[in-house]
Amino acid sequence: KQEVTQIPAALSVPEGENLVLNCSFTDSAIYNLQWFRQDPGKGLTSLLLIQSSQREQTSGRLNASLDKSSGRSTLYIAASQPGDSATYLCAPYTGFQKLVFGTGTRLLVSP
Amino acid sequence: GAVVSQHPSWVICKSGTSVKIECRSLDFQATTMFWYRQFPKQSLMLMATSNEGSKATYEQGVEKDKFLINHASLTLSTLTVTSAHPEDSSFYICSAPRTRRPEQFFGPGTRLTVL
């Protein structure tokens, strides 16, 4: 059974810092991996999708890497802003379109 | 813009009543949709896979008679929580894959509170 762990569970930083959020999964036989953000009481916003054949994806200040063999993915956030405050979820695809969600990292960026 | 919608966005009901939640793909057809549940301060857990024209597939530990899923058309899946109890209070989110797109698209979620 796939288990996904995200470290740290919570992170509080001042504005402007570069951040690293870590995701590890126990079964390396995954297809794609997707990163989401979730604001309190809200649904999910897709941030980045790394396809199985890729090792990283970039969108603006976000960069995500994927190392399937070691069961790890990392989300980098450059020059963090208060608007980045949210919970960040990592979710590898296991089987046909099935996602297994990580425990999440709660991020607070202070002005 | 949003490609998957859910209705209602929130609902409060009395214990013992049934509640129906709709999930719609807005501009694409989805033969498969997924239903997730999220309890406070926890991550999302897959409940079931909704298959158009056939029975849903439920994850281990999810009661199929309590959570009825109907995928009657290529753009609509419904989740009915039957005889709801306070422990069913949760955030329910649906998702759908889009043809020739590798990622999932999620609805905005439905907050269910059972009194």
PDB file of C-alpha atoms in Angstrom:
ATOM      1  CA  LYS A   1       0.000   0.000   0.000  1.00  0.00           C
ATOM      2  CA  GLN A   2       1.392   3.365  -1.039  1.00  0.00           C
ATOM      3  CA  GLU A   3       2.142   5.736   1.820  1.00  0.00           C
ATOM      4  CA  VAL A   4       3.104   9.345   1.268  1.00  0.00           C
ATOM      5  CA  THR A   5       4.879  11.442   3.867  1.00  0.00           C
ATOM      6  CA  GLN A   6       5.577  15.139   3.705  1.00  0.00           C
ATOM      7  CA  ILE A   7       8.220  16.939   5.695  1.00  0.00           C
ATOM      8  CA  PRO A   8       8.035  19.325   7.391  1.00  0.00           C
ATOM      9  CA  ALA A   9       4.453  19.078   8.605  1.00  0.00           C
ATOM     10  CA  ALA A  10       4.416  22.813   9.256  1.00  0.00           C
ATOM     11  CA  LEU A  11       6.675  25.679   8.300  1.00  0.00           C
ATOM     12  CA  SER A  12       6.657  29.328   9.309  1.00  0.00           C
ATOM     13  CA  VAL A  13       9.004  31.714   7.530  1.00  0.00           C
ATOM     14  CA  PRO A  14       9.411  35.427   6.889  1.00  0.00           C
ATOM     15  CA  GLU A  15       8.619  36.763   3.465  1.00  0.00           C
ATOM     16  CA  GLY A  16      11.352  36.440   0.855  1.00  0.00           C
ATOM     17  CA  GLU A  17      12.838  33.118   1.912  1.00  0.00           C
ATOM     18  CA  ASN A  18      13.415  30.271  -0.501  1.00  0.00           C
ATOM     19  CA  LEU A  19      11.652  27.130   0.663  1.00  0.00           C
ATOM     20  CA  VAL A  20      11.998  23.391   0.228  1.00  0.00           C
ATOM     21  CA  LEU A  21       9.078  21.053   0.822  1.00  0.00           C
ATOM     22  CA  ASN A  22       9.780  17.354   0.804  1.00  0.00           C
ATOM     23  CA  CYS A  23       7.600  14.420  -0.188  1.00  0.00           C
ATOM     24  CA  SER A  24       8.498  10.733   0.070  1.00  0.00           C
ATOM     25  CA  PHE A  25       6.521   7.722  -1.062  1.00  0.00           C
ATOM     26  CA  THR A  26       7.011   4.078  -0.222  1.00  0.00           C
ATOM     27  CA  ASP A  27       6.229   2.488  -3.600  1.00  0.00           C
ATOM     28  CA  SER A  28       8.398   3.830  -6.403  1.00  0.00           C
ATOM     29  CA  ALA A  29       6.189   2.245  -9.072  1.00  0.00           C
ATOM     30  CA  ILE A  30       4.227   5.415  -9.705  1.00  0.00           C
ATOM     31  CA  TYR A  31       3.082   7.092 -12.880  1.00  0.00           C
ATOM     32  CA  ASN A  32       2.925  10.850 -12.540  1.00  0.00           C
ATOM     33  CA  LEU A  33       3.130  13.029  -9.445  1.00  0.00           C
ATOM     34  CA  GLN A  34       1.133  16.173  -8.813  1.00  0.00           C
ATOM     35  CA  TRP A  35       1.577  18.996  -6.306  1.00  0.00           C
ATOM     36  CA  PHE A  36      -1.431  20.935  -5.023  1.00  0.00           C
ATOM     37  CA  ARG A  37      -2.125  23.773  -2.669  1.00  0.00           C
ATOM     38  CA  GLN A  38      -5.165  23.918  -0.465  1.00  0.00           C
ATOM     39  CA  ASP A  39      -6.363  27.050   1.250  1.00  0.00           C
ATOM     40  CA  PRO A  40      -8.296  26.632   4.534  1.00  0.00           C
ATOM     41  CA  GLY A  41     -11.766  25.262   3.913  1.00  0.00           C
ATOM     42  CA  LYS A  42     -11.246  25.251   0.165  1.00  0.00           C
ATOM     43  CA  GLY A  43     -10.659  22.762  -2.595  1.00  0.00           C
ATOM     44  CA  LEU A  44      -7.417  21.943  -4.356  1.00  0.00           C
ATOM     45  CA  THR A  45      -5.436  24.075  -6.746  1.00  0.00           C
ATOM     46  CA  SER A  46      -3.087  22.179  -9.013  1.00  0.00           C
ATOM     47  CA  LEU A  47       0.441  23.614  -8.989  1.00  0.00           C
ATOM     48  CA  LEU A  48       2.615  21.272 -10.979  1.00  0.00           C
ATOM     49  CA  LEU A  49       2.372  17.883 -12.617  1.00  0.00           C
ATOM     50  CA  ILE A  50       5.529  15.865 -13.177  1.00  0.00           C
ATOM     51  CA  GLN A  51       4.972  13.131 -15.692  1.00  0.00           C
ATOM     52  CA  SER A  52       6.576   9.747 -15.302  1.00  0.00           C
ATOM     53  CA  SER A  53       9.291  10.410 -17.870  1.00  0.00           C
ATOM     54  CA  GLN A  54      10.192  13.809 -16.446  1.00  0.00           C
ATOM     55  CA  ARG A  55      12.466  14.723 -13.583  1.00  0.00           C
ATOM     56  CA  GLU A  56      11.248  18.246 -12.932  1.00  0.00           C
ATOM     57  CA  GLN A  57       8.725  20.910 -13.786  1.00  0.00           C
ATOM     58  CA  THR A  58       8.774  24.658 -13.319  1.00  0.00           C
ATOM     59  CA  SER A  59       6.034  27.243 -13.092  1.00  0.00           C
ATOM     60  CA  GLY A  60       6.955  30.755 -12.092  1.00  0.00           C
ATOM     61  CA  ARG A  61       8.522  30.691  -8.643  1.00  0.00           C
ATOM     62  CA  LEU A  62       7.758  26.993  -8.231  1.00  0.00           C
ATOM     63  CA  ASN A  63       9.975  24.112  -9.215  1.00  0.00           C
ATOM     64  CA  ALA A  64       9.230  20.474  -8.501  1.00  0.00           C
ATOM     65  CA  SER A  65      11.591  17.563  -8.940  1.00  0.00           C
ATOM     66  CA  LEU A  66      10.908  13.858  -8.974  1.00  0.00           C
ATOM     67  CA  ASP A  67      13.239  10.940  -8.256  1.00  0.00           C
ATOM     68  CA  LYS A  68      11.135   7.835  -8.644  1.00  0.00           C
ATOM     69  CA  SER A  69      13.908   5.397  -7.803  1.00  0.00           C
ATOM     70  CA  SER A  70      14.406   6.922  -4.370  1.00  0.00           C
ATOM     71  CA  GLY A  71      10.731   7.635  -3.829  1.00  0.00           C
ATOM     72  CA  ARG A  72      11.138  11.378  -3.426  1.00  0.00           C
ATOM     73  CA  SER A  73       9.776  14.609  -4.769  1.00  0.00           C
ATOM     74  CA  THR A  74      10.711  18.126  -3.762  1.00  0.00           C
ATOM     75  CA  LEU A  75       8.851  21.386  -4.218  1.00  0.00           C
ATOM     76  CA  TYR A  76      10.957  24.541  -4.260  1.00  0.00           C
ATOM     77  CA  ILE A  77       9.317  27.899  -3.679  1.00  0.00           C
ATOM     78  CA  ALA A  78      11.489  30.885  -4.486  1.00  0.00           C
ATOM     79  CA  ALA A  79      11.134  34.279  -2.838  1.00  0.00           C
ATOM     80  CA  SER A  80       8.147  33.284  -0.733  1.00  0.00           C
ATOM     81  CA  GLN A  81       5.237  35.700  -0.320  1.00  0.00           C
ATOM     82  CA  PRO A  82       2.397  35.908   2.232  1.00  0.00           C
ATOM     83  CA  GLY A  83       0.023  34.777  -0.511  1.00  0.00           C
ATOM     84  CA  ASP A  84       1.876  31.471  -0.613  1.00  0.00           C
ATOM     85  CA  SER A  85       0.481  30.611   2.823  1.00  0.00           C
ATOM     86  CA  ALA A  86      -1.525  27.418   2.421  1.00  0.00           C
ATOM     87  CA  THR A  87      -1.243  23.675   2.837  1.00  0.00           C
ATOM     88  CA  TYR A  88       0.804  21.980   0.136  1.00  0.00           C
ATOM     89  CA  LEU A  89      -0.083  18.435  -0.840  1.00  0.00           C
ATOM     90  CA  CYS A  90       1.969  15.941  -2.774  1.00  0.00           C
ATOM     91  CA  ALA A  91       0.122  13.148  -4.610  1.00  0.00           C
ATOM     92  CA  PRO A  92       1.677  10.377  -6.690  1.00  0.00           C
ATOM     93  CA  TYR A  93      -0.464   8.543  -9.195  1.00  0.00           C
ATOM     94  CA  THR A  94      -0.754   4.832  -8.475  1.00  0.00           C
ATOM     95  CA  GLY A  95      -2.732   2.790 -10.956  1.00  0.00           C
ATOM     96  CA  PHE A  96      -5.195   4.258 -13.379  1.00  0.00           C
ATOM     97  CA  GLN A  97      -5.541   7.904 -12.424  1.00  0.00           C
ATOM     98  CA  LYS A  98      -5.678   7.105  -8.695  1.00  0.00           C
ATOM     99  CA  LEU A  99      -4.013   9.612  -6.425  1.00  0.00           C
ATOM    100  CA  VAL A 100      -2.626   8.954  -2.976  1.00  0.00           C
ATOM    101  CA  PHE A 101      -2.284  12.149  -1.002  1.00  0.00           C
ATOM    102  CA  GLY A 102       0.451  13.039   1.399  1.00  0.00           C
ATOM    103  CA  THR A 103      -0.039  14.380   4.861  1.00  0.00           C
ATOM    104  CA  GLY A 104       0.621  17.932   3.707  1.00  0.00           C
ATOM    105  CA  THR A 105       2.886  20.792   4.717  1.00  0.00           C
ATOM    106  CA  ARG A 106       1.183  23.802   6.311  1.00  0.00           C
ATOM    107  CA  LEU A 107       3.066  26.894   5.230  1.00  0.00           C
ATOM    108  CA  LEU A 108       2.800  30.326   6.810  1.00  0.00           C
ATOM    109  CA  VAL A 109       4.709  33.194   5.262  1.00  0.00           C
ATOM    110  CA  SER A 110       4.788  36.310   7.394  1.00  0.00           C
ATOM    111  CA  PRO A 111       5.070  39.822   5.925  1.00  0.00           C
TER     112      PRO A 111
ATOM    113  CA  GLY B   1     -11.537  28.616 -15.232  1.00  0.00           C
ATOM    114  CA  ALA B   2     -13.025  25.732 -13.281  1.00  0.00           C
ATOM    115  CA  VAL B   3     -13.483  22.552 -15.220  1.00  0.00           C
ATOM    116  CA  VAL B   4     -15.152  20.522 -12.461  1.00  0.00           C
ATOM    117  CA  SER B   5     -17.983  21.859 -10.332  1.00  0.00           C
ATOM    118  CA  GLN B   6     -19.680  20.563  -7.204  1.00  0.00           C
ATOM    119  CA  HIS B   7     -23.053  21.309  -5.712  1.00  0.00           C
ATOM    120  CA  PRO B   8     -23.818  22.222  -3.052  1.00  0.00           C
ATOM    121  CA  SER B   9     -20.701  23.882  -1.686  1.00  0.00           C
ATOM    122  CA  TRP B  10     -21.938  23.272   1.836  1.00  0.00           C
ATOM    123  CA  VAL B  11     -24.869  21.502   3.459  1.00  0.00           C
ATOM    124  CA  ILE B  12     -26.136  21.065   6.988  1.00  0.00           C
ATOM    125  CA  CYS B  13     -28.526  18.234   7.701  1.00  0.00           C
ATOM    126  CA  LYS B  14     -30.083  16.366  10.580  1.00  0.00           C
ATOM    127  CA  SER B  15     -28.881  12.956  11.636  1.00  0.00           C
ATOM    128  CA  GLY B  16     -30.681  10.191   9.779  1.00  0.00           C
ATOM    129  CA  THR B  17     -31.368  12.137   6.607  1.00  0.00           C
ATOM    130  CA  SER B  18     -29.774  11.572   3.216  1.00  0.00           C
ATOM    131  CA  VAL B  19     -27.718  14.111   1.338  1.00  0.00           C
ATOM    132  CA  LYS B  20     -26.863  14.161  -2.368  1.00  0.00           C
ATOM    133  CA  ILE B  21     -23.733  15.830  -3.701  1.00  0.00           C
ATOM    134  CA  GLU B  22     -23.254  16.462  -7.415  1.00  0.00           C
ATOM    135  CA  CYS B  23     -20.006  16.535  -9.350  1.00  0.00           C
ATOM    136  CA  ARG B  24     -20.020  17.846 -12.906  1.00  0.00           C
ATOM    137  CA  SER B  25     -17.367  18.058 -15.571  1.00  0.00           C
ATOM    138  CA  LEU B  26     -18.066  21.383 -17.233  1.00  0.00           C
ATOM    139  CA  ASP B  27     -16.614  21.204 -20.725  1.00  0.00           C
ATOM    140  CA  PHE B  28     -15.455  17.648 -21.130  1.00  0.00           C
ATOM    141  CA  GLN B  29     -16.795  14.160 -20.766  1.00  0.00           C
ATOM    142  CA  ALA B  30     -15.559  11.979 -17.949  1.00  0.00           C
ATOM    143  CA  THR B  31     -16.175   8.257 -17.996  1.00  0.00           C
ATOM    144  CA  THR B  32     -14.458   8.075 -14.640  1.00  0.00           C
ATOM    145  CA  MET B  33     -14.687  10.359 -11.643  1.00  0.00           C
ATOM    146  CA  PHE B  34     -13.261   9.990  -8.169  1.00  0.00           C
ATOM    147  CA  TRP B  35     -14.679  10.840  -4.762  1.00  0.00           C
ATOM    148  CA  TYR B  36     -12.438  11.831  -1.858  1.00  0.00           C
ATOM    149  CA  ARG B  37     -13.139  12.634   1.764  1.00  0.00           C
ATOM    150  CA  GLN B  38     -11.122  14.888   4.026  1.00  0.00           C
ATOM    151  CA  PHE B  39     -11.561  15.038   7.784  1.00  0.00           C
ATOM    152  CA  PRO B  40     -10.319  18.109   9.690  1.00  0.00           C
ATOM    153  CA  LYS B  41      -6.539  18.421   9.744  1.00  0.00           C
ATOM    154  CA  GLN B  42      -6.170  15.244   7.694  1.00  0.00           C
ATOM    155  CA  SER B  43      -5.301  14.604   4.100  1.00  0.00           C
ATOM    156  CA  LEU B  44      -7.625  13.489   1.341  1.00  0.00           C
ATOM    157  CA  MET B  45      -8.594   9.840   1.220  1.00  0.00           C
ATOM    158  CA  LEU B  46     -10.002   8.193  -1.882  1.00  0.00           C
ATOM    159  CA  MET B  47     -13.451   6.779  -1.207  1.00  0.00           C
ATOM    160  CA  ALA B  48     -14.527   5.380  -4.540  1.00  0.00           C
ATOM    161  CA  THR B  49     -14.152   5.423  -8.286  1.00  0.00           C
ATOM    162  CA  SER B  50     -17.287   6.362 -10.176  1.00  0.00           C
ATOM    163  CA  ASN B  51     -17.677   4.646 -13.557  1.00  0.00           C
ATOM    164  CA  GLU B  52     -20.152   5.871 -16.150  1.00  0.00           C
ATOM    165  CA  GLY B  53     -22.697   3.192 -16.926  1.00  0.00           C
ATOM    166  CA  SER B  54     -21.446   0.688 -14.383  1.00  0.00           C
ATOM    167  CA  LYS B  55     -21.064   0.174 -10.668  1.00  0.00           C
ATOM    168  CA  ALA B  56     -18.704   2.255  -8.629  1.00  0.00           C
ATOM    169  CA  THR B  57     -15.581   0.739  -7.154  1.00  0.00           C
ATOM    170  CA  TYR B  58     -15.168   1.383  -3.449  1.00  0.00           C
ATOM    171  CA  GLU B  59     -11.954   1.547  -1.483  1.00  0.00           C
ATOM    172  CA  GLN B  60     -11.431  -0.780   1.425  1.00  0.00           C
ATOM    173  CA  GLY B  61     -13.351   0.277   4.479  1.00  0.00           C
ATOM    174  CA  VAL B  62     -15.883   2.462   2.635  1.00  0.00           C
ATOM    175  CA  GLU B  63     -19.466   1.252   2.991  1.00  0.00           C
ATOM    176  CA  LYS B  64     -21.028   1.060  -0.449  1.00  0.00           C
ATOM    177  CA  ASP B  65     -24.555   0.955   0.967  1.00  0.00           C
ATOM    178  CA  LYS B  66     -23.968   4.134   2.902  1.00  0.00           C
ATOM    179  CA  PHE B  67     -22.242   6.095   0.165  1.00  0.00           C
ATOM    180  CA  LEU B  68     -24.260   5.564  -2.988  1.00  0.00           C
ATOM    181  CA  ILE B  69     -22.603   6.653  -6.222  1.00  0.00           C
ATOM    182  CA  ASN B  70     -24.415   7.129  -9.496  1.00  0.00           C
ATOM    183  CA  HIS B  71     -22.593   8.080 -12.682  1.00  0.00           C
ATOM    184  CA  ALA B  72     -25.576   8.346 -14.968  1.00  0.00           C
ATOM    185  CA  SER B  73     -24.052  10.549 -17.655  1.00  0.00           C
ATOM    186  CA  LEU B  74     -20.646  11.438 -19.020  1.00  0.00           C
ATOM    187  CA  THR B  75     -20.644  14.763 -17.186  1.00  0.00           C
ATOM    188  CA  LEU B  76     -22.337  13.993 -13.878  1.00  0.00           C
ATOM    189  CA  SER B  77     -21.580  11.806 -10.875  1.00  0.00           C
ATOM    190  CA  THR B  78     -23.555  11.954  -7.649  1.00  0.00           C
ATOM    191  CA  LEU B  79     -22.631  10.853  -4.162  1.00  0.00           C
ATOM    192  CA  THR B  80     -25.500  10.229  -1.774  1.00  0.00           C
ATOM    193  CA  VAL B  81     -24.712   9.916   1.907  1.00  0.00           C
ATOM    194  CA  THR B  82     -27.569   7.810   3.257  1.00  0.00           C
ATOM    195  CA  SER B  83     -28.768   8.000   6.846  1.00  0.00           C
ATOM    196  CA  ALA B  84     -26.083  10.521   7.642  1.00  0.00           C
ATOM    197  CA  HIS B  85     -24.601  10.653  11.126  1.00  0.00           C
ATOM    198  CA  PRO B  86     -22.339  13.241  12.772  1.00  0.00           C
ATOM    199  CA  GLU B  87     -19.275  11.110  12.059  1.00  0.00           C
ATOM    200  CA  ASP B  88     -20.004  11.545   8.336  1.00  0.00           C
ATOM    201  CA  SER B  89     -19.364  15.264   8.692  1.00  0.00           C
ATOM    202  CA  SER B  90     -16.451  15.942   6.387  1.00  0.00           C
ATOM    203  CA  PHE B  91     -15.245  17.721   3.273  1.00  0.00           C
ATOM    204  CA  TYR B  92     -16.115  15.758   0.134  1.00  0.00           C
ATOM    205  CA  ILE B  93     -14.200  16.455  -3.087  1.00  0.00           C
ATOM    206  CA  CYS B  94     -14.585  14.935  -6.512  1.00  0.00           C
ATOM    207  CA  SER B  95     -12.114  14.819  -9.357  1.00  0.00           C
ATOM    208  CA  ALA B  96     -12.075  13.820 -12.989  1.00  0.00           C
ATOM    209  CA  PRO B  97      -9.352  13.077 -15.524  1.00  0.00           C
ATOM    210  CA  ARG B  98      -9.618  14.807 -18.858  1.00  0.00           C
ATOM    211  CA  THR B  99      -9.078  12.979 -22.135  1.00  0.00           C
ATOM    212  CA  ARG B 100      -5.500  13.260 -23.360  1.00  0.00           C
ATOM    213  CA  ARG B 101      -4.505  15.165 -20.247  1.00  0.00           C
ATOM    214  CA  PRO B 102      -2.452  13.342 -17.646  1.00  0.00           C
ATOM    215  CA  GLU B 103      -3.609  15.275 -14.575  1.00  0.00           C
ATOM    216  CA  GLN B 104      -6.689  15.208 -12.420  1.00  0.00           C
ATOM    217  CA  PHE B 105      -9.015  18.168 -12.129  1.00  0.00           C
ATOM    218  CA  PHE B 106     -10.699  18.719  -8.797  1.00  0.00           C
ATOM    219  CA  GLY B 107     -13.998  20.222  -7.826  1.00  0.00           C
ATOM    220  CA  PRO B 108     -14.191  22.932  -5.153  1.00  0.00           C
ATOM    221  CA  GLY B 109     -15.504  20.514  -2.532  1.00  0.00           C
ATOM    222  CA  THR B 110     -18.656  20.162  -0.440  1.00  0.00           C
ATOM    223  CA  ARG B 111     -18.637  20.731   3.309  1.00  0.00           C
ATOM    224  CA  LEU B 112     -21.132  18.378   4.981  1.00  0.00           C
ATOM    225  CA  THR B 113     -22.166  18.955   8.567  1.00  0.00           C
ATOM    226  CA  VAL B 114     -24.508  16.457  10.191  1.00  0.00           C
ATOM    227  CA  LEU B 115     -26.167  17.635  13.374  1.00  0.00           C
TER     228      LEU B 115
END
